[in-house]
Amino acid sequence: MAFFTLPGIQSFARLRKSGSYYVDKTGFLENFLMPYPMDVTLFTRPRRFGKTLFMSMLAEFFDITKDSHELFEGLAVAANKDLCAQWMNKYPVIFLSLKDVDKPTYTRALTDFQDIIAVYCTGHKYLLSSDKVEPADKVLLKKFIDRAADEDTLWRSLKTLIRVQTAHHGKPVIVLIDEYDAPVAKAADNGYYNEMIKFIRGFLSFGLKTNADDLMFGILTGCLHITRESIFSGLNHLDCNDIMSDSSYVEVFGFTQDEVDRVLNDAGFSGKRDLVKAWYDGYRFGDQTEIYCPWSIMKYLKELETKPNKEPQAYWQNTSENALVKSLFPGSSPEMTQDIADFIAGSCLVKEISINPTFESLDSTPRNLWTLLYMSGYLTRASNEIVEAQGISQNFENNKLPLVIPNREIRDIFKYEVRNWFRESVSEAQQNDFFTAFWNVDAEGVKKELEAILLEKVSSQDLAKDSPKSPRENFYHGLLIGYFLVAYPQTFSNLQAGTGQYDIRVLDDTDNANKRAAIVEIKRAGKEEEDLAKLAEDGLTQIRERKYDVRLLSDPKVTTVLHWSIAFFKKSCEARAIVVRQP
């Protein structure tokens, strides 16, 4: 059979029946079921890491109303005959996905819940004619099917479904809830967070706690382990496995290196291993386990099926998940702007992570925004090798982690959004005037354009905010990084060179044989009477004495090298520049 992929397919049955390639994750069942599963288990992973397909696989395996032996033929779990005899198609299953609960108001969001419950009940209409189901429960089932249930009835719907399924089959129920936190995330975005938190708390607690005798076990998936005080206050028996957990389940979501090697070999593209690794590897879950994003791997392989020379690309770029990075610009606080630039440049930064965040708090502080970027897969824990290479102490305080952008795909997304924001904020004419002045060593022209941008685009409140890391120049540093990234993706920040660490290095490699580059030093006056012109001159001296340009000067293809120093105070600046090398 030819290699065939269906990236994005979330139905295990459809994927298996179509003959599409499947990376076998059924070994989880043997590990999870022996000797006995926890009452309720939560798995949190970034989106696009195969959670829905995984839950669909579980539903097919356990569902008492199906015969799934053919679907699982040849997979790891099928080799365990005793386990299959005990568990395969032996229990009633309630499988609900909440990922599509997405409405601008709480009332309309409840209609999405109505639809979810109605679809499930319509698929199990045999319960209406069961002589084992109580008449009162049949009335409730009919209400669910007709989408006539009120809020309180919906609130108890999971409990009702569990009770009815147990009564009919005479066995406890397995509950699978996919993307349990999606309704809460949408509610936080649309202003009805408190109402949705209350609803989800009751929906889950009624079903998974007060139904202990009727529940075999429950599995939930999501992106975040929302703090116990908000949703899981009624589920003290919850076992949470998140991206920081060191457990035997760390490889269940996403692809390991061995799995990717096998996929590439089976597809006939093993020669692309290093390229694929650079683009899509780099996520680290648990105790530094290295994981690939399966969505990106399978999307790329799908394109290679018809275009064998196709270059990788950022497949996350046009997904809904990318809205998270979009939201940082220009909404991020000034102190975050520099950090974003540092991440793009490949830096590892140590950040405090909220262990059990709430969606409502995730846009209130930099710490919570870093948490969301980490939990959502845009940042990941840096490897020990990266931490050591960048000279970072490994004695981290509680809740602090060394973070990096995981791979080229995500780095390109960050660059793309930074450039987009500056393109929208600064006119094309302003960009052209600034870069013309910059490469022509026109200090007055650079001063004029920067002051115009500061006057038009930057609020006094932003300028008043100081960063704990760099209170004197952080905001202006981040502003210029974004400005340069508009035109020059090879812009880097805060990297070691010579005997120190430069602020910004800009490389224009449009003409690979005749590149031009600049080192930019940023200064900020602490008070109004400080001499900006002298500060700018001091910056040029610093570049020269610390030899920030040593790597540029050693590259014969870099035919133009400039030194720039720009000193700021509020919305004023002074710029100085010299030519170090020119054709």
Short mmCIF file of C-alpha atoms in Angstrom, two decimals, residues 63-553:
data_model
loop_
_atom_site.label_atom_id
_atom_site.label_comp_id
_atom_site.label_asym_id
_atom_site.label_seq_id
_atom_site.Cartn_x
_atom_site.Cartn_y
_atom_site.Cartn_z
CA ASP A 63 -17.44 1.22 23.42
CA ILE A 64 -19.75 -1.69 24.23
CA THR A 65 -22.02 -0.86 21.27
CA LYS A 66 -19.26 -1.53 18.71
CA ASP A 67 -17.01 -4.30 17.46
CA SER A 68 -13.59 -2.70 17.06
CA HIS A 69 -11.34 -5.72 16.62
CA GLU A 70 -10.68 -5.00 12.95
CA LEU A 71 -9.79 -1.35 13.66
CA PHE A 72 -7.10 -2.38 16.14
CA GLU A 73 -5.71 -5.30 14.16
CA GLY A 74 -1.93 -5.05 13.91
CA LEU A 75 -1.61 -2.34 16.56
CA ALA A 76 0.31 -2.69 19.81
CA VAL A 77 -2.66 -3.25 22.09
CA ALA A 78 -4.00 -6.12 19.93
CA ALA A 79 -1.00 -8.24 20.94
CA ASN A 80 -2.26 -8.26 24.55
CA LYS A 81 -5.08 -10.77 24.15
CA ASP A 82 -5.99 -10.85 27.85
CA LEU A 83 -6.32 -7.07 28.08
CA CYS A 84 -8.46 -6.95 24.92
CA ALA A 85 -10.68 -9.71 26.21
CA GLN A 86 -11.23 -7.79 29.45
CA TRP A 87 -11.64 -4.27 28.08
CA MET A 88 -12.28 -4.06 24.32
CA ASN A 89 -15.93 -3.14 23.64
CA LYS A 90 -16.88 -4.04 27.19
CA TYR A 91 -18.14 -0.73 28.63
CA PRO A 92 -20.63 2.01 27.76
CA VAL A 93 -18.77 5.15 26.67
CA ILE A 94 -19.72 8.81 26.81
CA PHE A 95 -17.37 10.68 24.47
CA LEU A 96 -17.95 14.43 24.26
CA SER A 97 -15.75 17.07 22.66
CA LEU A 98 -16.19 20.65 23.92
CA LYS A 99 -13.77 22.22 21.46
CA ASP A 100 -16.54 23.81 19.37
CA VAL A 101 -18.28 25.64 22.22
CA ASP A 102 -17.49 29.05 20.78
CA LYS A 103 -20.08 31.80 21.05
CA PRO A 104 -19.87 35.51 21.97
CA THR A 105 -22.36 35.23 24.88
CA TYR A 106 -23.04 32.76 27.66
CA THR A 107 -26.62 32.15 26.52
CA ARG A 108 -25.50 31.27 23.01
CA ALA A 109 -22.67 29.10 24.36
CA LEU A 110 -25.30 27.02 26.14
CA THR A 111 -26.88 26.33 22.74
CA ASP A 112 -23.57 24.73 21.73
CA PHE A 113 -23.86 22.49 24.78
CA GLN A 114 -27.43 21.72 23.75
CA ASP A 115 -26.13 20.58 20.35
CA ILE A 116 -23.36 18.43 21.82
CA ILE A 117 -25.69 16.59 24.20
CA ALA A 118 -28.40 16.30 21.52
CA VAL A 119 -26.02 14.71 19.02
CA TYR A 120 -24.86 12.18 21.62
CA CYS A 121 -28.42 11.27 22.66
CA THR A 122 -29.59 11.02 19.04
CA GLY A 123 -26.84 8.47 18.47
CA HIS A 124 -28.15 6.44 21.42
CA LYS A 125 -31.92 6.58 20.79
CA TYR A 126 -32.21 2.93 21.77
CA LEU A 127 -32.16 4.19 25.37
CA LEU A 128 -35.64 5.68 24.86
CA SER A 129 -37.09 2.19 24.38
CA SER A 130 -35.05 0.46 27.06
CA ASP A 131 -37.14 -1.16 29.80
CA LYS A 132 -34.23 -0.61 32.19
CA VAL A 133 -34.27 3.20 31.92
CA GLU A 134 -36.59 5.07 34.28
CA PRO A 135 -39.49 6.98 32.64
CA ALA A 136 -38.31 10.26 34.18
CA ASP A 137 -34.89 9.78 32.58
CA LYS A 138 -36.52 9.07 29.21
CA VAL A 139 -38.25 12.45 29.51
CA LEU A 140 -34.87 14.07 30.06
CA LEU A 141 -33.35 12.22 27.07
CA LYS A 142 -36.21 13.45 24.89
CA LYS A 143 -35.56 17.02 26.08
CA PHE A 144 -31.89 16.67 25.18
CA ILE A 145 -32.71 15.36 21.71
CA ASP A 146 -35.21 18.18 21.13
CA ARG A 147 -32.70 20.77 22.43
CA ALA A 148 -35.30 21.81 24.99
CA ALA A 149 -33.24 21.39 28.20
CA ASP A 150 -32.90 24.47 30.41
CA GLU A 151 -29.63 25.55 32.03
CA ASP A 152 -30.09 23.49 35.21
CA THR A 153 -30.96 20.38 33.20
CA LEU A 154 -27.90 20.86 31.01
CA TRP A 155 -25.84 21.38 34.14
CA ARG A 156 -26.76 17.85 35.24
CA SER A 157 -26.72 16.33 31.75
CA LEU A 158 -23.47 14.40 32.17
CA LYS A 159 -24.73 12.86 35.40
CA THR A 160 -27.99 11.95 33.67
CA LEU A 161 -26.25 10.27 30.73
CA ILE A 162 -24.01 8.25 33.03
CA ARG A 163 -26.98 7.09 35.11
CA VAL A 164 -28.99 6.09 32.02
CA GLN A 165 -26.13 4.22 30.34
CA THR A 166 -25.36 2.31 33.54
CA ALA A 167 -29.01 1.36 33.97
CA HIS A 168 -29.32 0.04 30.40
CA HIS A 169 -26.03 -1.85 30.15
CA GLY A 170 -25.67 -2.90 33.78
CA LYS A 171 -22.05 -1.70 33.76
CA PRO A 172 -20.26 1.45 34.94
CA VAL A 173 -19.52 4.07 32.30
CA ILE A 174 -16.25 5.35 30.84
CA VAL A 175 -16.39 9.13 30.32
CA LEU A 176 -14.12 10.85 27.78
CA ILE A 177 -14.24 14.68 27.68
CA ASP A 178 -12.05 16.24 24.98
CA GLU A 179 -10.89 19.89 25.22
CA TYR A 180 -12.69 20.42 28.53
CA ASP A 181 -11.21 23.93 28.86
CA ALA A 182 -12.12 25.25 25.39
CA PRO A 183 -15.46 26.77 26.56
CA VAL A 184 -13.68 28.53 29.42
CA ALA A 185 -11.04 29.98 27.09
CA LYS A 186 -13.72 31.33 24.76
CA ALA A 187 -15.68 32.70 27.73
CA ALA A 188 -12.60 34.56 28.98
CA ASP A 189 -12.18 36.11 25.52
CA ASN A 190 -15.84 37.19 25.38
CA GLY A 191 -16.52 38.42 28.90
CA TYR A 192 -18.60 35.65 30.50
CA TYR A 193 -15.82 33.78 32.29
CA ASN A 194 -17.52 33.54 35.71
CA GLU A 195 -20.76 32.11 34.30
CA MET A 196 -18.93 29.49 32.26
CA ILE A 197 -16.63 28.49 35.13
CA LYS A 198 -19.69 27.86 37.31
CA PHE A 199 -21.39 25.82 34.59
CA ILE A 200 -18.34 23.66 33.76
CA ARG A 201 -17.63 23.09 37.44
CA GLY A 202 -21.14 21.75 38.01
CA PHE A 203 -21.23 19.81 34.73
CA LEU A 204 -18.01 17.93 35.57
CA SER A 205 -18.51 17.60 39.33
CA PHE A 206 -22.06 16.22 39.06
CA GLY A 207 -20.93 13.68 36.50
CA LEU A 208 -17.50 12.66 37.73
CA LYS A 209 -17.78 12.95 41.51
CA THR A 210 -21.35 12.33 42.62
CA ASN A 211 -21.71 9.36 40.23
CA ALA A 212 -18.92 7.30 41.76
CA ASP A 213 -20.86 4.00 41.67
CA ASP A 214 -21.82 4.44 38.01
CA LEU A 215 -18.40 5.67 36.77
CA MET A 216 -15.71 3.23 35.68
CA PHE A 217 -13.27 6.08 35.11
CA GLY A 218 -12.99 9.41 33.31
CA ILE A 219 -10.33 10.93 31.05
CA LEU A 220 -10.21 14.62 30.21
CA THR A 221 -7.93 16.49 27.81
CA GLY A 222 -7.25 20.19 27.44
CA CYS A 223 -4.56 22.83 27.08
CA LEU A 224 -4.45 24.03 30.68
CA HIS A 225 -4.95 22.56 34.10
CA ILE A 226 -7.25 25.34 35.26
CA THR A 227 -6.74 26.04 38.93
CA ARG A 228 -8.47 23.63 41.30
CA GLU A 229 -10.35 26.48 43.02
CA SER A 230 -12.26 27.35 39.84
CA ILE A 231 -13.20 24.08 38.09
CA PHE A 232 -11.80 21.10 39.96
CA SER A 233 -12.85 22.04 43.50
CA GLY A 234 -15.23 19.10 43.40
CA LEU A 235 -12.74 16.64 41.92
CA ASN A 236 -10.16 16.00 44.61
CA HIS A 237 -9.44 12.59 43.06
CA LEU A 238 -8.13 14.14 39.83
CA ASP A 239 -4.77 12.90 38.50
CA CYS A 240 -3.23 15.60 36.29
CA ASN A 241 -0.57 14.88 33.68
CA ASP A 242 0.63 18.14 32.11
CA ILE A 243 3.67 19.06 30.01
CA MET A 244 5.78 19.37 33.18
CA SER A 245 4.83 15.95 34.58
CA ASP A 246 7.47 13.23 34.64
CA SER A 247 5.24 10.22 34.00
CA SER A 248 5.02 7.16 31.82
CA TYR A 249 2.52 9.06 29.63
CA VAL A 250 4.92 11.74 28.43
CA GLU A 251 5.18 10.22 24.93
CA VAL A 252 1.47 9.60 24.40
CA PHE A 253 0.86 12.94 22.65
CA GLY A 254 3.12 14.10 19.84
CA PHE A 255 5.79 12.09 18.05
CA THR A 256 9.09 10.91 19.51
CA GLN A 257 12.31 10.96 17.49
CA ASP A 258 12.05 7.21 16.89
CA GLU A 259 8.50 7.61 15.63
CA VAL A 260 9.45 10.43 13.27
CA ASP A 261 12.40 8.41 11.97
CA ARG A 262 10.05 5.50 11.27
CA VAL A 263 7.50 7.72 9.53
CA LEU A 264 10.14 9.36 7.33
CA ASN A 265 11.61 5.98 6.44
CA ASP A 266 8.20 4.49 5.60
CA ALA A 267 7.38 7.52 3.46
CA GLY A 268 10.73 7.32 1.65
CA PHE A 269 12.02 10.65 2.96
CA SER A 270 14.60 9.59 5.56
CA GLY A 271 17.06 11.98 3.93
CA LYS A 272 15.00 14.91 5.24
CA ARG A 273 15.54 13.97 8.89
CA ASP A 274 17.76 16.93 9.80
CA LEU A 275 15.53 19.38 7.95
CA VAL A 276 12.39 18.08 9.68
CA LYS A 277 14.15 18.17 13.05
CA ALA A 278 15.14 21.82 12.67
CA TRP A 279 11.64 22.84 11.67
CA TYR A 280 9.35 20.77 13.90
CA ASP A 281 11.28 19.25 16.81
CA GLY A 282 12.23 20.90 20.07
CA TYR A 283 9.23 20.51 22.39
CA ARG A 284 10.26 19.12 25.75
CA PHE A 285 7.70 17.46 27.98
CA GLY A 286 8.28 15.98 31.39
CA ASP A 287 11.91 15.19 32.15
CA GLN A 288 13.34 16.71 28.98
CA THR A 289 11.64 14.18 26.66
CA GLU A 290 11.93 15.52 23.11
CA ILE A 291 8.67 15.62 21.14
CA TYR A 292 7.58 16.70 17.63
CA CYS A 293 4.26 18.34 16.77
CA PRO A 294 2.34 15.62 14.85
CA TRP A 295 0.15 18.10 12.94
CA SER A 296 3.17 19.74 11.33
CA ILE A 297 4.90 16.45 10.51
CA MET A 298 1.87 14.94 8.79
CA LYS A 299 1.04 18.17 6.95
CA TYR A 300 4.57 18.28 5.54
CA LEU A 301 4.50 14.60 4.55
CA LYS A 302 1.16 15.12 2.83
CA GLU A 303 2.74 17.81 0.65
CA LEU A 304 5.80 15.67 -0.02
CA GLU A 305 3.55 12.95 -1.45
CA THR A 306 2.96 15.13 -4.53
CA LYS A 307 5.88 17.58 -4.27
CA PRO A 308 9.00 15.65 -3.15
CA ASN A 309 11.17 18.78 -3.22
CA LYS A 310 8.76 20.89 -1.18
CA GLU A 311 10.44 22.95 1.55
CA PRO A 312 8.99 22.88 5.09
CA GLN A 313 6.79 25.74 6.20
CA ALA A 314 5.06 27.06 9.30
CA TYR A 315 1.79 25.12 9.12
CA TRP A 316 0.59 26.67 12.38
CA GLN A 317 0.68 30.06 10.64
CA ASN A 318 -2.91 29.95 9.43
CA THR A 319 -4.49 28.04 12.31
CA SER A 320 -6.77 29.50 14.95
CA GLU A 321 -4.14 28.77 17.60
CA ASN A 322 -1.96 31.47 16.08
CA ALA A 323 -4.37 34.07 17.47
CA LEU A 324 -2.45 33.77 20.75
CA VAL A 325 0.72 35.24 19.28
CA LYS A 326 -1.31 37.84 17.38
CA SER A 327 -2.78 39.00 20.69
CA LEU A 328 0.66 39.91 22.03
CA PHE A 329 1.07 42.69 19.47
CA PRO A 330 0.57 45.45 20.38
CA GLY A 331 -1.11 44.24 23.57
CA SER A 332 2.07 43.08 25.29
CA SER A 333 3.56 45.26 27.97
CA PRO A 334 6.73 47.16 26.99
CA GLU A 335 8.85 44.97 29.25
CA MET A 336 7.77 41.92 27.22
CA THR A 337 8.76 43.41 23.87
CA GLN A 338 12.47 42.96 24.49
CA ASP A 339 11.98 39.42 25.75
CA ILE A 340 10.01 38.50 22.63
CA ALA A 341 12.87 39.84 20.52
CA ASP A 342 15.35 37.82 22.58
CA PHE A 343 13.33 34.64 22.11
CA ILE A 344 13.21 35.24 18.36
CA ALA A 345 16.99 35.64 18.37
CA GLY A 346 17.38 32.19 19.96
CA SER A 347 17.91 33.25 23.56
CA CYS A 348 16.95 31.12 26.54
CA LEU A 349 15.18 33.17 29.22
CA VAL A 350 14.23 32.05 32.71
CA LYS A 351 10.58 32.89 33.42
CA GLU A 352 8.17 32.26 36.27
CA ILE A 353 5.33 29.92 35.29
CA SER A 354 1.91 29.76 36.94
CA ILE A 355 1.38 26.12 37.86
CA ASN A 356 -2.44 26.25 37.96
CA PRO A 357 -3.51 29.35 36.05
CA THR A 358 -6.95 30.66 35.24
CA PHE A 359 -7.83 31.85 31.76
CA GLU A 360 -9.16 35.07 33.28
CA SER A 361 -5.72 35.94 34.65
CA LEU A 362 -3.66 34.98 31.62
CA ASP A 363 -3.65 38.47 30.10
CA SER A 364 -3.07 40.39 33.31
CA THR A 365 0.65 39.96 33.92
CA PRO A 366 3.75 38.98 31.93
CA ARG A 367 4.10 35.87 34.12
CA ASN A 368 0.69 34.63 33.08
CA LEU A 369 1.29 35.43 29.42
CA TRP A 370 4.54 33.44 29.48
CA THR A 371 2.56 30.62 31.11
CA LEU A 372 0.03 30.61 28.28
CA LEU A 373 2.76 30.69 25.62
CA TYR A 374 4.46 27.77 27.37
CA MET A 375 1.32 25.68 27.86
CA SER A 376 0.20 26.39 24.28
CA GLY A 377 3.44 25.21 22.68
CA TYR A 378 4.88 28.53 21.53
CA LEU A 379 7.64 28.25 24.11
CA THR A 380 9.15 25.12 25.62
CA ARG A 381 11.57 24.14 28.33
CA ALA A 382 15.15 24.55 27.14
CA SER A 383 17.38 21.50 27.05
CA ASN A 384 20.24 21.22 29.53
CA GLU A 385 22.63 21.69 26.60
CA ILE A 386 21.07 25.04 25.66
CA VAL A 387 21.05 26.21 29.29
CA GLU A 388 24.73 25.35 29.68
CA ALA A 389 25.72 26.86 26.32
CA GLN A 390 24.10 30.18 27.23
CA GLY A 391 25.74 30.26 30.65
CA ILE A 392 22.52 30.11 32.66
CA SER A 393 22.60 28.75 36.19
CA GLN A 394 20.52 25.58 36.58
CA ASN A 395 19.57 26.39 40.17
CA PHE A 396 16.11 27.69 39.29
CA GLU A 397 13.76 29.09 41.90
CA ASN A 398 10.36 27.51 42.46
CA ASN A 399 8.06 27.75 39.43
CA LYS A 400 10.80 29.19 37.21
CA LEU A 401 11.81 27.49 33.96
CA PRO A 402 14.36 28.17 31.22
CA LEU A 403 12.27 28.77 28.10
CA VAL A 404 13.06 28.90 24.38
CA ILE A 405 11.15 28.95 21.11
CA PRO A 406 11.09 25.23 20.21
CA ASN A 407 11.85 25.26 16.50
CA ARG A 408 11.98 27.19 13.25
CA GLU A 409 8.25 26.85 12.59
CA ILE A 410 7.31 28.71 15.75
CA ARG A 411 10.15 31.22 15.39
CA ASP A 412 8.89 32.11 11.91
CA ILE A 413 5.41 32.68 13.35
CA PHE A 414 6.78 35.10 15.95
CA LYS A 415 8.78 36.95 13.29
CA TYR A 416 5.79 37.10 10.98
CA GLU A 417 3.53 38.60 13.64
CA VAL A 418 6.15 41.13 14.79
CA ARG A 419 6.67 42.27 11.21
CA ASN A 420 2.92 42.42 10.59
CA TRP A 421 2.33 44.60 13.62
CA PHE A 422 5.03 47.08 12.62
CA ARG A 423 3.84 47.11 9.02
CA GLU A 424 0.37 48.06 10.27
CA SER A 425 1.69 50.60 12.77
CA VAL A 426 4.26 52.33 10.58
CA SER A 427 3.48 53.43 7.04
CA GLU A 428 5.47 52.13 4.09
CA ALA A 429 6.73 55.66 3.44
CA GLN A 430 8.00 55.93 7.03
CA GLN A 431 9.72 52.57 6.75
CA ASN A 432 11.42 53.53 3.49
CA ASP A 433 12.54 56.89 4.86
CA PHE A 434 13.93 55.33 8.02
CA PHE A 435 15.89 52.56 6.28
CA THR A 436 17.19 54.93 3.62
CA ALA A 437 18.53 57.23 6.32
CA PHE A 438 19.88 54.28 8.31
CA TRP A 439 21.96 52.72 5.50
CA ASN A 440 23.08 56.14 4.23
CA VAL A 441 24.41 56.97 7.72
CA ASP A 442 22.05 59.95 7.95
CA ALA A 443 21.82 60.55 11.70
CA GLU A 444 19.44 63.49 11.39
CA GLY A 445 17.13 61.47 9.14
CA VAL A 446 17.05 58.56 11.62
CA LYS A 447 16.36 60.98 14.50
CA LYS A 448 13.51 62.60 12.55
CA GLU A 449 11.80 59.31 11.69
CA LEU A 450 12.14 57.81 15.18
CA GLU A 451 10.78 60.90 16.90
CA ALA A 452 7.83 60.94 14.50
CA ILE A 453 7.04 57.32 15.40
CA LEU A 454 7.37 58.03 19.12
CA LEU A 455 5.03 61.01 18.86
CA GLU A 456 2.42 59.24 16.73
CA LYS A 457 2.46 55.63 17.93
CA VAL A 458 3.76 55.45 21.49
CA SER A 459 1.85 56.47 24.61
CA SER A 460 3.42 58.27 27.54
CA GLN A 461 2.16 55.45 29.78
CA ASP A 462 4.25 52.95 27.81
CA LEU A 463 7.34 55.10 28.17
CA ALA A 464 6.75 55.40 31.91
CA LYS A 465 6.88 51.62 32.42
CA ASP A 466 10.28 50.33 33.40
CA SER A 467 11.40 46.73 33.11
CA PRO A 468 12.92 45.07 36.18
CA LYS A 469 15.55 43.59 33.88
CA SER A 470 16.58 46.73 32.06
CA PRO A 471 14.85 49.86 33.33
CA ARG A 472 16.87 52.30 31.25
CA GLU A 473 16.47 51.16 27.67
CA ASN A 474 14.21 48.13 27.44
CA PHE A 475 11.22 49.75 25.70
CA TYR A 476 13.24 51.48 22.98
CA HIS A 477 15.25 48.32 22.42
CA GLY A 478 12.11 46.33 21.76
CA LEU A 479 10.70 49.07 19.52
CA LEU A 480 13.77 49.05 17.28
CA ILE A 481 13.91 45.25 17.15
CA GLY A 482 10.40 45.21 15.74
CA TYR A 483 11.21 48.01 13.32
CA PHE A 484 14.22 46.16 11.88
CA LEU A 485 12.41 42.82 11.69
CA VAL A 486 9.95 44.39 9.27
CA ALA A 487 12.60 44.40 6.57
CA TYR A 488 15.44 42.24 7.89
CA PRO A 489 14.60 38.82 9.39
CA GLN A 490 18.30 38.38 10.22
CA THR A 491 18.01 40.82 13.12
CA PHE A 492 19.35 39.59 16.44
CA SER A 493 19.43 40.95 19.94
CA ASN A 494 21.54 40.63 23.09
CA LEU A 495 24.04 38.06 21.83
CA GLN A 496 27.65 37.70 22.88
CA ALA A 497 30.26 39.21 20.58
CA GLY A 498 33.78 40.48 21.18
CA THR A 499 34.14 41.20 24.90
CA GLY A 500 30.50 41.94 25.62
CA GLN A 501 26.91 41.68 24.51
CA TYR A 502 25.57 43.93 21.76
CA ASP A 503 22.05 45.36 21.82
CA ILE A 504 21.06 44.78 18.18
CA ARG A 505 22.74 43.35 15.10
CA VAL A 506 21.08 43.94 11.73
CA LEU A 507 22.10 41.95 8.66
CA ASP A 508 20.81 42.72 5.16
CA ASP A 509 21.64 39.63 3.12
CA THR A 510 19.52 40.47 0.08
CA ASP A 511 22.72 40.35 -1.95
CA ASN A 512 24.51 37.31 -0.56
CA ALA A 513 27.84 38.31 -2.12
CA ASN A 514 27.68 41.88 -0.80
CA LYS A 515 25.93 41.89 2.55
CA ARG A 516 25.58 44.97 4.69
CA ALA A 517 25.28 44.98 8.45
CA ALA A 518 25.11 47.24 11.48
CA ILE A 519 25.62 47.08 15.22
CA VAL A 520 23.12 49.26 17.11
CA GLU A 521 23.62 50.38 20.71
CA ILE A 522 20.63 51.78 22.62
CA LYS A 523 20.91 54.31 25.44
CA ARG A 524 18.27 55.96 27.59
CA ALA A 525 18.72 59.09 29.65
CA GLY A 526 17.66 58.89 33.27
CA LYS A 527 16.66 62.54 33.48
CA GLU A 528 15.80 65.37 31.13
CA GLU A 529 18.97 67.38 31.62
CA GLU A 530 21.20 64.45 30.65
CA ASP A 531 23.11 65.11 27.40
CA LEU A 532 21.62 62.83 24.73
CA ALA A 533 24.34 63.68 22.21
CA LYS A 534 27.04 62.60 24.69
CA LEU A 535 25.13 59.41 25.49
CA ALA A 536 25.00 58.59 21.78
CA GLU A 537 28.75 59.21 21.43
CA ASP A 538 29.37 56.97 24.46
CA GLY A 539 27.46 54.22 22.71
CA LEU A 540 29.75 54.38 19.67
CA THR A 541 32.76 54.17 21.98
CA GLN A 542 31.26 51.11 23.67
CA ILE A 543 30.74 49.31 20.35
CA ARG A 544 34.33 50.00 19.32
CA GLU A 545 36.02 49.15 22.64
CA ARG A 546 34.08 45.94 23.18
CA LYS A 547 34.50 44.84 19.56
CA TYR A 548 30.85 43.95 19.01
CA ASP A 549 31.49 43.78 15.26
CA VAL A 550 34.28 41.19 15.36
CA ARG A 551 32.20 38.47 13.69
CA LEU A 552 30.91 40.78 10.99
CA LEU A 553 34.41 41.97 10.14
#
